[in-house]
Coordinates of C-alpha atoms in Angstrom, one line a residue:
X24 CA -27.1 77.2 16.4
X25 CA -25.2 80.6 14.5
X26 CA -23.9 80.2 11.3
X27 CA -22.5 83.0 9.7
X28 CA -22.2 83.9 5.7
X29 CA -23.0 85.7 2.6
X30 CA -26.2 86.4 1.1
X31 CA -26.7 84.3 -2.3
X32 CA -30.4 84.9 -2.9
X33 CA -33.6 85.8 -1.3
X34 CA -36.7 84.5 -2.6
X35 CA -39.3 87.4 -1.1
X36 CA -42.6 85.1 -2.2
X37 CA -41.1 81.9 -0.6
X38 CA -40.0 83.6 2.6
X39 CA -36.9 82.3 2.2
X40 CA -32.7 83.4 2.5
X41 CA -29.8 80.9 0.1
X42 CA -26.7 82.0 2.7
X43 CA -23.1 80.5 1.5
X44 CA -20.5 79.7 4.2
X45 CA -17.1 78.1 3.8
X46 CA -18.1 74.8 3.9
X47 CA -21.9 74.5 3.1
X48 CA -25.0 76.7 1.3
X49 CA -27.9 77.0 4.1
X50 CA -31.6 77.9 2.6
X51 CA -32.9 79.8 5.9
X52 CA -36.5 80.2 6.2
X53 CA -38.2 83.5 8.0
X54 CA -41.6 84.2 9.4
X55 CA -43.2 86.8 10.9
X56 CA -41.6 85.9 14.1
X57 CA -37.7 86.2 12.4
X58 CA -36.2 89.6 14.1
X59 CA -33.6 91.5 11.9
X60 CA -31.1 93.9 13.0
X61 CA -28.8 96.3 11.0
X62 CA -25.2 95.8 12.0
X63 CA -23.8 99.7 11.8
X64 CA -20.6 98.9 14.4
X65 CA -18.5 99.0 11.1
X66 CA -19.5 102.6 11.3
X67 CA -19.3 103.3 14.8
X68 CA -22.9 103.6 15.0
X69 CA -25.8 102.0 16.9
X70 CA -27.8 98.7 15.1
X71 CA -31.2 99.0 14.3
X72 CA -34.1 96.6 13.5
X73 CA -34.8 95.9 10.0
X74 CA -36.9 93.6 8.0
X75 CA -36.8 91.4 5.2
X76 CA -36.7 93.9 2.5
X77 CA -33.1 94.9 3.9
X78 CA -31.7 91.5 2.7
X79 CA -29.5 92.3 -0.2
X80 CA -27.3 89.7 -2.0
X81 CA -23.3 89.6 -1.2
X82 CA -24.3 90.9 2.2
X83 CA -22.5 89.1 5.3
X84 CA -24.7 87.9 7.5
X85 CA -25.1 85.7 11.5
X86 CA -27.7 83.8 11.7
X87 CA -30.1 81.9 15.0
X88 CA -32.3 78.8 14.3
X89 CA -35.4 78.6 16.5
X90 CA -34.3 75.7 19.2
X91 CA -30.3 75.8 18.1
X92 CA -31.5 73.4 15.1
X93 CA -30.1 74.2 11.2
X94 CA -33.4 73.5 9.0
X95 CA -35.9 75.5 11.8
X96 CA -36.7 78.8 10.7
X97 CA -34.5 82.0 11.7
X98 CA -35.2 83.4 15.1
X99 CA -32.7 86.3 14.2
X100 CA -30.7 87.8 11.1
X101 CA -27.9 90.3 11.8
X102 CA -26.7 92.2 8.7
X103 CA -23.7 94.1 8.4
X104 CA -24.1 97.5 6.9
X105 CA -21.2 99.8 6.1
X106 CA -17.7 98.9 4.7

């Protein structure tokens, strides 16, 4: 499953991302497995991977559950850097 939003809050201690959508608030958890990648196509520029620490509030962001299921941890984060 891919859900796509904004960044309301990440709790660093808890391992965990609050993402807003239209219709519903999603509280994502991440482990060490969770793969980020920096979204630079905004800027013409290639992604790179990331990490937690690049999670910034307001940011838009797609999302992948483990097994296509809301409520399992994030297999991947995409964050869109630039304007």
């Amino acid at each position: 499953y891919l859900a796509t939003g904004r960044i309301e809050q990440v709790n660093y201690q808890h391992q965990t991302i609050t993402m807003l959508d239209a219709s519903r608030t999603y509280t994502i958890k991440v482990t060490e497995r969770t793969m980020y990648f920096l979204d630079r196509s905004k800027m013409q520029q290639s992604n790179l991977y990331g990490k937690l620490a690049d999670c910034r509030k307001g940011m838009l962001v797609e999302v992948r559950f483990e097994n296509d299921e809301i409520g399992q941890p994030a297999e991947w984060i995409k964050l869109q850097i630039g304007p």
